[in-house]
Tab-separated table of C-alpha atoms in Angstrom:
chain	number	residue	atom	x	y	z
O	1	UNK	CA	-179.641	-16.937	109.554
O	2	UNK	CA	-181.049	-16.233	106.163
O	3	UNK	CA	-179.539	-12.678	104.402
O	4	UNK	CA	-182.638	-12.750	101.981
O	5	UNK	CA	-185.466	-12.807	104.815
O	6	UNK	CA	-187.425	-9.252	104.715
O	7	UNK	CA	-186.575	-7.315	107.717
O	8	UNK	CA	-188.912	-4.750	109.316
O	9	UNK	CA	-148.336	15.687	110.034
O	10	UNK	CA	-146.586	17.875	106.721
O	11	UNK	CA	-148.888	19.471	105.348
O	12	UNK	CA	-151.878	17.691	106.772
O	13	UNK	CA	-154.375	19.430	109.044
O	14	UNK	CA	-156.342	17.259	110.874
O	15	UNK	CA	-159.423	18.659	112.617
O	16	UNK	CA	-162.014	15.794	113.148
O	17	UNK	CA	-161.041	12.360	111.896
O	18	UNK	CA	-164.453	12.868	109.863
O	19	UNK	CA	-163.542	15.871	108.404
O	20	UNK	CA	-160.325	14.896	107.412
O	21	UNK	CA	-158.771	16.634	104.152
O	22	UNK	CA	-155.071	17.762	103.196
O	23	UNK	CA	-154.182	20.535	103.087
O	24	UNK	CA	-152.213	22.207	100.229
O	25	UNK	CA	-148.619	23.311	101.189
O	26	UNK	CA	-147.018	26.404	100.844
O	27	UNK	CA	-143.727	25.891	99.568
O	28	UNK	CA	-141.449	22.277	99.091
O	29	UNK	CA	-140.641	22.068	102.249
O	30	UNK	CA	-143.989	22.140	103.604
O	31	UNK	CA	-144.751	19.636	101.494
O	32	UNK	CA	-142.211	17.240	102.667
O	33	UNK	CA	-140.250	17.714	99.555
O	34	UNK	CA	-136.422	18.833	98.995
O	35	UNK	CA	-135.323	20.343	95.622
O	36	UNK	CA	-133.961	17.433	94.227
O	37	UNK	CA	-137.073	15.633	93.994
O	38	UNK	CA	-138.817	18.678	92.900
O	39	UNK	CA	-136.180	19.298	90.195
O	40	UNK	CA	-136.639	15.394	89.151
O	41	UNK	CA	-139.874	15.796	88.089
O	42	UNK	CA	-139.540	18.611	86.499
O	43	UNK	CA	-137.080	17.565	84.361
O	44	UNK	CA	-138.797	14.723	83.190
O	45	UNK	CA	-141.684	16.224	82.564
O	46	UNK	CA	-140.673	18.468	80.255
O	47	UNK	CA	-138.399	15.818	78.580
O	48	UNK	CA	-141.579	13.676	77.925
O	49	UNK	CA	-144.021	16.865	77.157
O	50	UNK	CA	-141.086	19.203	75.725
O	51	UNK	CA	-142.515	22.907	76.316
O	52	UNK	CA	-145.107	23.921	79.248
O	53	UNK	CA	-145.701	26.867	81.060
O	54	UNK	CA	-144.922	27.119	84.853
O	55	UNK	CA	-148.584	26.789	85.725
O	56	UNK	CA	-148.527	23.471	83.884
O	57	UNK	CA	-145.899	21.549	85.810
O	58	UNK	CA	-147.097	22.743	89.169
O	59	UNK	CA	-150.336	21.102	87.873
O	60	UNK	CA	-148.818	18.389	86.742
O	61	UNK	CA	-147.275	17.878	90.276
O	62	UNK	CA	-150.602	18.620	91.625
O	63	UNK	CA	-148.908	21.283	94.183
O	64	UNK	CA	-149.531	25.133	94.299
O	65	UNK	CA	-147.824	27.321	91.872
O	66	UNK	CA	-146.229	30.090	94.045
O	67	UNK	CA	-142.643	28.677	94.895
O	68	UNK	CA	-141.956	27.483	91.177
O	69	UNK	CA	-141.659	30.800	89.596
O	70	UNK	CA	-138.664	31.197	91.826
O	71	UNK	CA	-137.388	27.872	91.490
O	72	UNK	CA	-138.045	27.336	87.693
O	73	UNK	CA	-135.642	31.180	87.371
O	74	UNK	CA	-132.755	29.206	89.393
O	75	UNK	CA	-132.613	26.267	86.635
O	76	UNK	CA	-132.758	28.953	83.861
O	77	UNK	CA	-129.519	30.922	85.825
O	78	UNK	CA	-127.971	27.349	85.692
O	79	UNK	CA	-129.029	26.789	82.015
O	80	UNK	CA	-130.869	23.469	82.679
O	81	UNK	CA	-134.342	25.390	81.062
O	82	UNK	CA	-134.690	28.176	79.247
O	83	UNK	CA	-137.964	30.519	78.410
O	84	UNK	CA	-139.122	29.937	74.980
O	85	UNK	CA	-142.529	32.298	75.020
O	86	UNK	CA	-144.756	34.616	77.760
O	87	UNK	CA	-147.421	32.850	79.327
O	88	UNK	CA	-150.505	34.296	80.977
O	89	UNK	CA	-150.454	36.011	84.595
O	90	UNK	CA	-146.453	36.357	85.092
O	91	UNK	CA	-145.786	32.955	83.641
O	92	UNK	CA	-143.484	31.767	81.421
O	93	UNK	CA	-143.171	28.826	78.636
O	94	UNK	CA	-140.373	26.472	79.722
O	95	UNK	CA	-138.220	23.634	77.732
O	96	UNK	CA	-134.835	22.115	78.279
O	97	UNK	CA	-131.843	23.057	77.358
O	98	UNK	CA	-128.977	20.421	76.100
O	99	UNK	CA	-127.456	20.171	79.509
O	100	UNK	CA	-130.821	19.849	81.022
O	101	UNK	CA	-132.502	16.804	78.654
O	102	UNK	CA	-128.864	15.295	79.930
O	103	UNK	CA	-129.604	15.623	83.205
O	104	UNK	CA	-133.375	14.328	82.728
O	105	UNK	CA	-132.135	11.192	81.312
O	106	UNK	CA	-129.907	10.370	83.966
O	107	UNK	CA	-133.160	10.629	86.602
O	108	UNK	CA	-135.142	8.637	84.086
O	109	UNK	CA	-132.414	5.945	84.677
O	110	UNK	CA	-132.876	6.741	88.217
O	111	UNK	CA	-136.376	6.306	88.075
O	112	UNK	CA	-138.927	6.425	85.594
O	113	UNK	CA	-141.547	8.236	87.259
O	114	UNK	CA	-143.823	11.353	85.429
O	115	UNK	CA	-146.053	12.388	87.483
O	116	UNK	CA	-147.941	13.893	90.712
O	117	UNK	CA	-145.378	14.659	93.403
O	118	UNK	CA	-144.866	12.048	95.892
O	119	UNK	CA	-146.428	12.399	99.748
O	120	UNK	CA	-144.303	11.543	102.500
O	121	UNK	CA	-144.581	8.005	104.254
O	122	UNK	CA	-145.709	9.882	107.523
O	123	UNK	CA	-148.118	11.829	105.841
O	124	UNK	CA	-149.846	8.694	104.939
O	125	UNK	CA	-149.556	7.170	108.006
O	126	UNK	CA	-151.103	9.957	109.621
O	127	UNK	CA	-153.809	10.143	107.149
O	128	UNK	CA	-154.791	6.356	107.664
O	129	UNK	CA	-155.073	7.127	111.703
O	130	UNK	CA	-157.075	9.777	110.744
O	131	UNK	CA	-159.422	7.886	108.781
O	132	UNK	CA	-159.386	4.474	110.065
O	133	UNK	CA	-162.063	2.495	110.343
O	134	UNK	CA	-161.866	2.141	114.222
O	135	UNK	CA	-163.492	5.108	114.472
O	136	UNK	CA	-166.256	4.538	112.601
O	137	UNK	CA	-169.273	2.914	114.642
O	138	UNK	CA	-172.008	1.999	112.050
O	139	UNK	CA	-175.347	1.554	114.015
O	140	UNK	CA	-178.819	-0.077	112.620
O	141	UNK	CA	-179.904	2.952	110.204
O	142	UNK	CA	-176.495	2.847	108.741
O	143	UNK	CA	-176.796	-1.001	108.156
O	144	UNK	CA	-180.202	-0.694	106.415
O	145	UNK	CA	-178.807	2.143	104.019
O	146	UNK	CA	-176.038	-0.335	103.018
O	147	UNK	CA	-178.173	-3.296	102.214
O	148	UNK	CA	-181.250	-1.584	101.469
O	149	UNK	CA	-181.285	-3.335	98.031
O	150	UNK	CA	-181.054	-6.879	99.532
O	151	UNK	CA	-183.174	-8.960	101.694
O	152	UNK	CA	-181.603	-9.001	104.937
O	153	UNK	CA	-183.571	-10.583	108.429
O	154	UNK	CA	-183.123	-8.818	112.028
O	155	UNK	CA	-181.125	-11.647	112.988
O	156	UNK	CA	-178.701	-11.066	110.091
O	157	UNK	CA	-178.232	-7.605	110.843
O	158	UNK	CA	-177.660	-7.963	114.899
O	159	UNK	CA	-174.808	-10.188	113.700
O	160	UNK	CA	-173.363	-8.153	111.406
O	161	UNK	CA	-173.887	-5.069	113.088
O	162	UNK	CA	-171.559	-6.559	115.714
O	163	UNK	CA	-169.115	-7.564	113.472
O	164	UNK	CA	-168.787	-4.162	111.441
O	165	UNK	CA	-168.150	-2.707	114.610
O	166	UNK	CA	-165.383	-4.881	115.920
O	167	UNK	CA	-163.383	-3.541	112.765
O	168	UNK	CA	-162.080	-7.120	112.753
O	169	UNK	CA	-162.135	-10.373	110.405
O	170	UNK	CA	-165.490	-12.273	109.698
O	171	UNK	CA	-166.124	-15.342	108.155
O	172	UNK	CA	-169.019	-15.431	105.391
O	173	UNK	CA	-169.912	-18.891	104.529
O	174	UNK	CA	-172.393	-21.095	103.340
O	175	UNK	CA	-173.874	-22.727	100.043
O	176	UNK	CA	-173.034	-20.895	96.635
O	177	UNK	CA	-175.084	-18.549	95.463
O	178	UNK	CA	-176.767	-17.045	98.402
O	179	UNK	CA	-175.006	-13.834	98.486
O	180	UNK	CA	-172.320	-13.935	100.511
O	181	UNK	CA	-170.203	-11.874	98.328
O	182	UNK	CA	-172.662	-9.266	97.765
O	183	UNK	CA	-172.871	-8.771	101.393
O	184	UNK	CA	-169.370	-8.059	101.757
O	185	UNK	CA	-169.326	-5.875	98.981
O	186	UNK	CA	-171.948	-3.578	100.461
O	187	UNK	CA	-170.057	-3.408	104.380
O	188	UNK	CA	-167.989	-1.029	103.099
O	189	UNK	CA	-170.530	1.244	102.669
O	190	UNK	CA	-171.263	1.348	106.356
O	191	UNK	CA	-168.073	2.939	107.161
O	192	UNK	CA	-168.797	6.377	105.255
O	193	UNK	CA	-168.491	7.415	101.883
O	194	UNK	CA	-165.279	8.214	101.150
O	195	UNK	CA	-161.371	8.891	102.214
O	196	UNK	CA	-158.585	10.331	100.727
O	197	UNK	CA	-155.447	8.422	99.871
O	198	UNK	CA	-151.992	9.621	98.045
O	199	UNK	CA	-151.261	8.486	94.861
O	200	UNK	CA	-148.215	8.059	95.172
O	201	UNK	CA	-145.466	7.959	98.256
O	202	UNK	CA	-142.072	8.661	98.911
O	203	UNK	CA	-140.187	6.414	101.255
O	204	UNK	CA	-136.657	5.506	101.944
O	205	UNK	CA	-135.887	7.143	98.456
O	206	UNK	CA	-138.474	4.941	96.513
O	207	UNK	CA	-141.142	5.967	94.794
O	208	UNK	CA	-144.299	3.796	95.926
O	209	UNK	CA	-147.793	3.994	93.644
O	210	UNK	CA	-151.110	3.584	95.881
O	211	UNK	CA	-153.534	4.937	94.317
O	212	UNK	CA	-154.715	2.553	91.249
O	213	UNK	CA	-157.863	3.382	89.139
O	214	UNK	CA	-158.683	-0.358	89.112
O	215	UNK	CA	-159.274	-0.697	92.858
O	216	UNK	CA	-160.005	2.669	93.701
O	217	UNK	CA	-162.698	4.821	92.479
O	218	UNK	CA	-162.428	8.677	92.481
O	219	UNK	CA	-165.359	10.972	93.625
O	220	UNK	CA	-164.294	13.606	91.702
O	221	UNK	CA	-162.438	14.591	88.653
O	222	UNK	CA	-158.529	16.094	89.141
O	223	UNK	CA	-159.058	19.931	88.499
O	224	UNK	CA	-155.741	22.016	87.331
O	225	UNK	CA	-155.079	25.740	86.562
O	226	UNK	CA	-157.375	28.031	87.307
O	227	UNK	CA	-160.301	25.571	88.186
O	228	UNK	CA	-157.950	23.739	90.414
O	229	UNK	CA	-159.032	23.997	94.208
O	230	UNK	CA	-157.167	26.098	96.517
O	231	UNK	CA	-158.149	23.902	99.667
O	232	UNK	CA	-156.471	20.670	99.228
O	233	UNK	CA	-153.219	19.494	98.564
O	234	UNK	CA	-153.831	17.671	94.913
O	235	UNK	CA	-151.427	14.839	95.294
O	236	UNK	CA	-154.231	13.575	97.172
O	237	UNK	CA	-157.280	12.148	95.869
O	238	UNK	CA	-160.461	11.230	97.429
O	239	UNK	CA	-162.044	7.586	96.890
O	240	UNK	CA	-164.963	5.731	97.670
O	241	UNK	CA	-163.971	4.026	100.731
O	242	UNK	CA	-162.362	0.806	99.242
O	243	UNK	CA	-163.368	-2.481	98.828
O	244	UNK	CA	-160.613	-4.806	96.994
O	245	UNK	CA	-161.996	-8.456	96.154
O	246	UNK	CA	-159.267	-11.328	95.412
O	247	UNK	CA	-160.253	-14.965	94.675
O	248	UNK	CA	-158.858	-17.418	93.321
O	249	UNK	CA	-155.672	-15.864	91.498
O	250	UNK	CA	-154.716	-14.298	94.973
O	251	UNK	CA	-150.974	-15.177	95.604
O	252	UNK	CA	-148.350	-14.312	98.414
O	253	UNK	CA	-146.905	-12.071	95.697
O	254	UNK	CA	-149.972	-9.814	96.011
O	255	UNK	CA	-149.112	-9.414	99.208
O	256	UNK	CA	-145.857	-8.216	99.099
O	257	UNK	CA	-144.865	-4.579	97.362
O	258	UNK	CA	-144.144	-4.886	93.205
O	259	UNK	CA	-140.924	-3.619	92.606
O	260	UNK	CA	-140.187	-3.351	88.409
O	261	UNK	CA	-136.414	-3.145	88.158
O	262	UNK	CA	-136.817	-1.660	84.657
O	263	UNK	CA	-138.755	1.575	85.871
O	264	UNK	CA	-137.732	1.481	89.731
O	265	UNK	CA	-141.584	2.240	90.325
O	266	UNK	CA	-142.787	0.478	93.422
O	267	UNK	CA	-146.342	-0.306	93.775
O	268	UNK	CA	-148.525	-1.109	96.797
O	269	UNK	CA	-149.605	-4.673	97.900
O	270	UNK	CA	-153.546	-5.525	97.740
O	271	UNK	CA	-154.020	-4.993	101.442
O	272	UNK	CA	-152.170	-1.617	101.596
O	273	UNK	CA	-154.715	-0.504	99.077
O	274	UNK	CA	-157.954	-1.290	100.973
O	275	UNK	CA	-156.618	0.217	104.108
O	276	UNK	CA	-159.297	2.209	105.610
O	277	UNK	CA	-161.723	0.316	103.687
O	278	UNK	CA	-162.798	-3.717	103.339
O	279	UNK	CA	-160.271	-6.741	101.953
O	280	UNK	CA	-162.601	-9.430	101.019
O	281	UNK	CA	-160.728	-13.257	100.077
O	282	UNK	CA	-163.450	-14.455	98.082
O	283	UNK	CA	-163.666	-18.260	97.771
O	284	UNK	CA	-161.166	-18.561	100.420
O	285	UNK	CA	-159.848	-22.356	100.381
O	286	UNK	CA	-159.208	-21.920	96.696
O	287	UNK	CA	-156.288	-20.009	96.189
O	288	UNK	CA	-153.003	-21.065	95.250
O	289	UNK	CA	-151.510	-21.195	98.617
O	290	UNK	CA	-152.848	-23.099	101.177
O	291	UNK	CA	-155.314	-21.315	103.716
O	292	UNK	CA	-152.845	-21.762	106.303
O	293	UNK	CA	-149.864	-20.019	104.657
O	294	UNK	CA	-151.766	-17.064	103.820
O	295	UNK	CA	-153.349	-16.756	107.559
O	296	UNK	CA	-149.598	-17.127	108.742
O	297	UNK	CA	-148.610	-14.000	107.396
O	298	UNK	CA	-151.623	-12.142	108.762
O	299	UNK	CA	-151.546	-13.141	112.369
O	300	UNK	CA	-149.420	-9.993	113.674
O	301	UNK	CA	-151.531	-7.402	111.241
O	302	UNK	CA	-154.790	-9.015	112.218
O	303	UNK	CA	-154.162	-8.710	115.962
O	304	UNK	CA	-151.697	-5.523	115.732
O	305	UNK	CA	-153.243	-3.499	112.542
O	306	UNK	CA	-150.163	-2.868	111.559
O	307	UNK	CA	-148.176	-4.593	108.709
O	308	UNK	CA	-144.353	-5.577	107.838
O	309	UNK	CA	-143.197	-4.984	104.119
O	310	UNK	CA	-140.267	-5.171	102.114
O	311	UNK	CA	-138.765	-2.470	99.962
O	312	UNK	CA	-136.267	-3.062	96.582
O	313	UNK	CA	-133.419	-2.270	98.791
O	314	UNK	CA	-134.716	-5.236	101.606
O	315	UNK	CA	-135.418	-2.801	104.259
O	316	UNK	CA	-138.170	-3.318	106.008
O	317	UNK	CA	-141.285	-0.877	106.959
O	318	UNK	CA	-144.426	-0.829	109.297
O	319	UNK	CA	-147.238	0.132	107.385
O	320	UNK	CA	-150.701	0.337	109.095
O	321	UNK	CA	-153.192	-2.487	108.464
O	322	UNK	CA	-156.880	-1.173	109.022
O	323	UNK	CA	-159.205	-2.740	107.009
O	324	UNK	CA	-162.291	-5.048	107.498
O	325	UNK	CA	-160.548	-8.749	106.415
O	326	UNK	CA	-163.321	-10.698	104.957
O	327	UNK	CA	-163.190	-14.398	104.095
O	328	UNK	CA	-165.705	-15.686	102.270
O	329	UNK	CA	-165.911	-19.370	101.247
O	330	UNK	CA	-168.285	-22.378	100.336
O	331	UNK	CA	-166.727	-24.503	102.863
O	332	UNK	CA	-167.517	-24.978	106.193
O	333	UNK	CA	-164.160	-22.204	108.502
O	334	UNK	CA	-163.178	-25.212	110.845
O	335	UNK	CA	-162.335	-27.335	107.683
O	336	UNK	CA	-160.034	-24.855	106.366
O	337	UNK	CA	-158.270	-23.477	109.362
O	338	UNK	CA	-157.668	-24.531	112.945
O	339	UNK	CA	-159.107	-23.159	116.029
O	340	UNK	CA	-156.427	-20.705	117.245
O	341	UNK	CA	-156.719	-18.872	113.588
O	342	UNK	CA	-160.953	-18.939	114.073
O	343	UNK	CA	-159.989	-17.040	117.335
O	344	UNK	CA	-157.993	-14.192	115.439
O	345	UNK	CA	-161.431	-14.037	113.167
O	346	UNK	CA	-163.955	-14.077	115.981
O	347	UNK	CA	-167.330	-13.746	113.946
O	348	UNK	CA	-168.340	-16.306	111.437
O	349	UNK	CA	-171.864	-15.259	109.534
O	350	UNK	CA	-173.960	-18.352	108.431
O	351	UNK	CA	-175.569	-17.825	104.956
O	352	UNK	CA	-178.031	-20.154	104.107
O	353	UNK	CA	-180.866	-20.860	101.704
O	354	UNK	CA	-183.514	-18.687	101.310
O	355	UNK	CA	-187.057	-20.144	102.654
O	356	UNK	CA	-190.067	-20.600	99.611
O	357	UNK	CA	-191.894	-17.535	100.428
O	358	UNK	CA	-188.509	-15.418	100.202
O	359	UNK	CA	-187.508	-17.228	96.882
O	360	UNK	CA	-190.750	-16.272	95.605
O	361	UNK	CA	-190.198	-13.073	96.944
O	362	UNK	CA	-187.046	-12.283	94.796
O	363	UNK	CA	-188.842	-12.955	91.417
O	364	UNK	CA	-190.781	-9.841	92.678
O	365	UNK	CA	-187.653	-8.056	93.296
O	366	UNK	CA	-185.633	-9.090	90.249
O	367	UNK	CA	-188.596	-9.170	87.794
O	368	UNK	CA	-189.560	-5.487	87.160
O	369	UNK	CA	-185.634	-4.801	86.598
O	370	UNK	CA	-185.586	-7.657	83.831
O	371	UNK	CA	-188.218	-6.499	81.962
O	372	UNK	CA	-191.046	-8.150	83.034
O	373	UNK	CA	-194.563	-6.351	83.316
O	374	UNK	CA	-196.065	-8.673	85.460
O	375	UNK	CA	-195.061	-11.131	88.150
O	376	UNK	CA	-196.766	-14.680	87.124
O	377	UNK	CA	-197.588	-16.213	90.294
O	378	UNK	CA	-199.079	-19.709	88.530
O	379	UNK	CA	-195.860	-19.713	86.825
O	380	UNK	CA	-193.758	-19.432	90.295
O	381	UNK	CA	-195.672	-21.790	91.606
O	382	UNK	CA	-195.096	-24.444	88.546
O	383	UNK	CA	-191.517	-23.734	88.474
O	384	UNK	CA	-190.795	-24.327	92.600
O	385	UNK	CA	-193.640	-27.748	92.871
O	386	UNK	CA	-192.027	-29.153	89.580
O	387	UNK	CA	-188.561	-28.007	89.436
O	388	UNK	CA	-187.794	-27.573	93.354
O	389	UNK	CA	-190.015	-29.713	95.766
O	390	UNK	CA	-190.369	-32.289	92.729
O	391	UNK	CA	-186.858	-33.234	92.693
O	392	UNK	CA	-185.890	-32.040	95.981
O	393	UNK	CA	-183.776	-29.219	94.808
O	394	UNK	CA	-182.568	-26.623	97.459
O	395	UNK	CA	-183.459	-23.102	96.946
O	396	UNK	CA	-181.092	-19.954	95.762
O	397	UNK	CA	-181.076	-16.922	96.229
O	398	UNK	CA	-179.130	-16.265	92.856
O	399	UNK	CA	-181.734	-18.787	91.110
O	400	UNK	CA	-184.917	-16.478	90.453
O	401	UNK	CA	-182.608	-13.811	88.741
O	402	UNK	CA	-180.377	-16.023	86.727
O	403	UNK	CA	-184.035	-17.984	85.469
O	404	UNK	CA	-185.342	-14.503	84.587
O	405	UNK	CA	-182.530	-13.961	82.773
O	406	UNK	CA	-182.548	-16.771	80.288
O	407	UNK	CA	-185.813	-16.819	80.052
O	408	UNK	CA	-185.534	-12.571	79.130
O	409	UNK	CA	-182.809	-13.839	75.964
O	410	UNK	CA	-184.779	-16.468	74.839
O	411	UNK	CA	-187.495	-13.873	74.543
O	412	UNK	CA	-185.673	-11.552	73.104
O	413	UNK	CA	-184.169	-13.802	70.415
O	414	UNK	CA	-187.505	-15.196	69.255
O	415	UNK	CA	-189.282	-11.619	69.481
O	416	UNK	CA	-191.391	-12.453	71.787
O	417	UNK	CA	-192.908	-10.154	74.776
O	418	UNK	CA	-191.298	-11.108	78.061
O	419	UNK	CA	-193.611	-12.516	80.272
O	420	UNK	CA	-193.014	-16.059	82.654
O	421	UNK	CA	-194.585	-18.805	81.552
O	422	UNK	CA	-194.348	-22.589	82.556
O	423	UNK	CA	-193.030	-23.667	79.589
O	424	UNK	CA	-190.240	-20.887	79.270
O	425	UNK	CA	-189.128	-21.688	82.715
O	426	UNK	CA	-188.993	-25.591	81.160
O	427	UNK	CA	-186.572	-24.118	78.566
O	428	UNK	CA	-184.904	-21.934	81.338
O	429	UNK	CA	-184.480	-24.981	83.994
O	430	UNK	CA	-183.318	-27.499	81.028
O	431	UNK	CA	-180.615	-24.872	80.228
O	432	UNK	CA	-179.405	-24.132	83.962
O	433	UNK	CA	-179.440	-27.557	85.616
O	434	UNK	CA	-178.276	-29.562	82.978
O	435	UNK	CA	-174.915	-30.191	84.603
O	436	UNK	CA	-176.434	-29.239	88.880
């Protein structure tokens, strides 16, 4: 099968797992916070930012203002912050006093986190049922959407139709440059747009960061004081429904929560990021580890969807484990892993080489977006009977873009118009086979 062949609980309310969108709360406890954590953050913040009005640090906590005029008066009767100036609308200015930057200090040593208020481990835990990708039943129209800017042939979709839906692992192998991980990269858009994920949770007493602006990326902008929105709880965010890519550098550590003694931040592993979205190994059989090690610790969360991890203080925790696991690899599955691990993955997607007509198909694609005005046919035809049947050189699908593409520089360097020619693709073939 050819991908490049044209085809013809606190807090949370929970109505539809569609719909799904927290709540804010209406005081801490709602929240699923007590007043020590509340008065934590407080106190930090103001050590770091030194004067802000009330409004500010509920912002800054990203929960609702009403309970912190009350709460803010009780560590002003205890003489942990003082008023300084009126604000706007009832509010105050607020800054430490002595005993309170005292106090902040000894929470930074406790832990170093400024920030949004933390959610509570069940919170999440509900939210990930909520939005898990079990639910989600992508059909054809859905598919085509997805990869409707690559080639993909009927066959191709049937089996990946099949394989979305099982919300299981898949194989994606085959020669180098044929796509594979662009496929993956666009399955995650057949589960729905987007989710919303905590940025940070509490649990056991830790403080544990999800949400991470290099894996996840936000819909919308975060929105405080009075453009904030009254209809969500704002230690939430919502993200594109994830897809996290690891090659090479992917190690057991990355698997496994980051604790940094210096801070006593916690951070989530790769996996517990993409929950509720797509985990793709690229160039599985690469990594550090050995294929089998790193299928070893994934046989209960592949078969269960639910994960064990370790906190600092070497409890344990059962975190939920819904994501699409995608392994995608040059090599041929059987050579990497044995047959009772190809069970746990039960669909394996063959991506081969694009046919002639579909090769010359992509320069029609590609070309336009490159800069060319015109799609040289002679020239195709020169390049693929000289360069390709000539020599006996297998077609890819990455090939007509990537000969475009030196043959757009060379243009451009030499200020010349960009057009194909046989004797640019010469240049452009000498340049990218010399070493293939």
């Amino acid at each position: 099968m050819n991908p490049f062949e044209p085809s013809t609980v606190p807090s949370l309310a929970i109505e539809e797992k569609e719909t799904f969108r927290p709540r804010p709360a209406n005081d801490f406890a709602t929240a699923g916070l007590n007043s020590a954590q509340i008065e934590s953050l407080v106190l930090k913040f103001l050590l770091n930012f030194g004067n802000a009005a009330g409004r500010r640090i509920a912002d800054e906590l990203g929960l609702p203002f009403s309970p912190f005029p009350e709460f803010l008066r009780h560590l002003k009767n205890q003489q942990i912050v003082t008023y300084t100036d009126n604000a706007s609308a009832n509010d105050y200015y607020y800054s430490l006093t002595d005993t309170g930057r005292a106090r902040a200090r000894n929470y930074f040593d406790e832990c170093a986190y400024v920030g949004t208020a933390p959610v509570p481990f069940e919170s999440y835990v509900a939210s990930v049922a909520a939005q898990t990708i079990d639910a989600e039943q992508p059909k054809m129209a859905d598919l085509r959407r997805a990869f409707s800017d690559l080639l993909i042939n009927e066959d191709m979709f049937q089996t990946l139709g099949a394989a979305i839906n099982s919300g299981r692992g898949m194989f994606i192998y085959g020669y180098p440059g044929n796509g594979k991980t662009s496929i993956a990269e666009r399955i995650t858009r057949c589960f729905g747009t987007s989710i919303w994920i905590p940025r940070v949770i509490s649990i056991e007493g830790h403080i544990l960061k999800l949400y991470d602006p290099a894996s996840h990326e936000a819909m919308r902008p975060r929105r405080g004081g009075l453009l904030r929105m009254d209809d969500q709880d704002d230690r939430w965010i919502e993200i594109k429904r994830p897809t996290l890519i690891a090659g090479g550098e992917l190690t057991m550590e990355n698997l496994e929560i980051s604790y940094n003694p210096a801070t006593k931040i916690s951070e989530a592993p790769l996996q517990m990021k993409s929950n509720n979205g797509t985990f793709l190994i690229d160039d599985f059989g690469r990594q550090r580890m050995q294929p089998i090690e790193l299928l070893n610790r994934w046989i209960i969360p592949l078969e269960k969807r639910y994960d064990f991890l370790t906190l600092a203080n070497g409890k344990k925790i059962r975190v939920p484990f819904d994501q699409l696991i995608l392994f995608s690899t040059n090599l041929e599955p059987k050579q990497l892993v044995d047959e009772a691990f190809l069970r746990r993955i039960p669909y394996k997607v063959n991506v081969t080489d694009p046919s002639e007509s579909i090769f010359r198909q992509l320069f029609e694609i590609f070309g336009p977006k490159l800069g060319f005005k015109s799609i040289d046919q002679a020239a195709i035809s020169y390049l693929v009977e000289t360069h390709y049947l000539g020599v006996n050189r297998p077609f890819r699908a990455c090939q007509p873009r990537d000969l475009m593409l030196q043959i757009r520089n060379h243009c451009i360097f030499n200020e010349l118009e960009i057009e194909m020619t046989a004797e640019y693709f010469d240049i452009a073939v000498g340049n990218y086979f010399t070493v293939m």
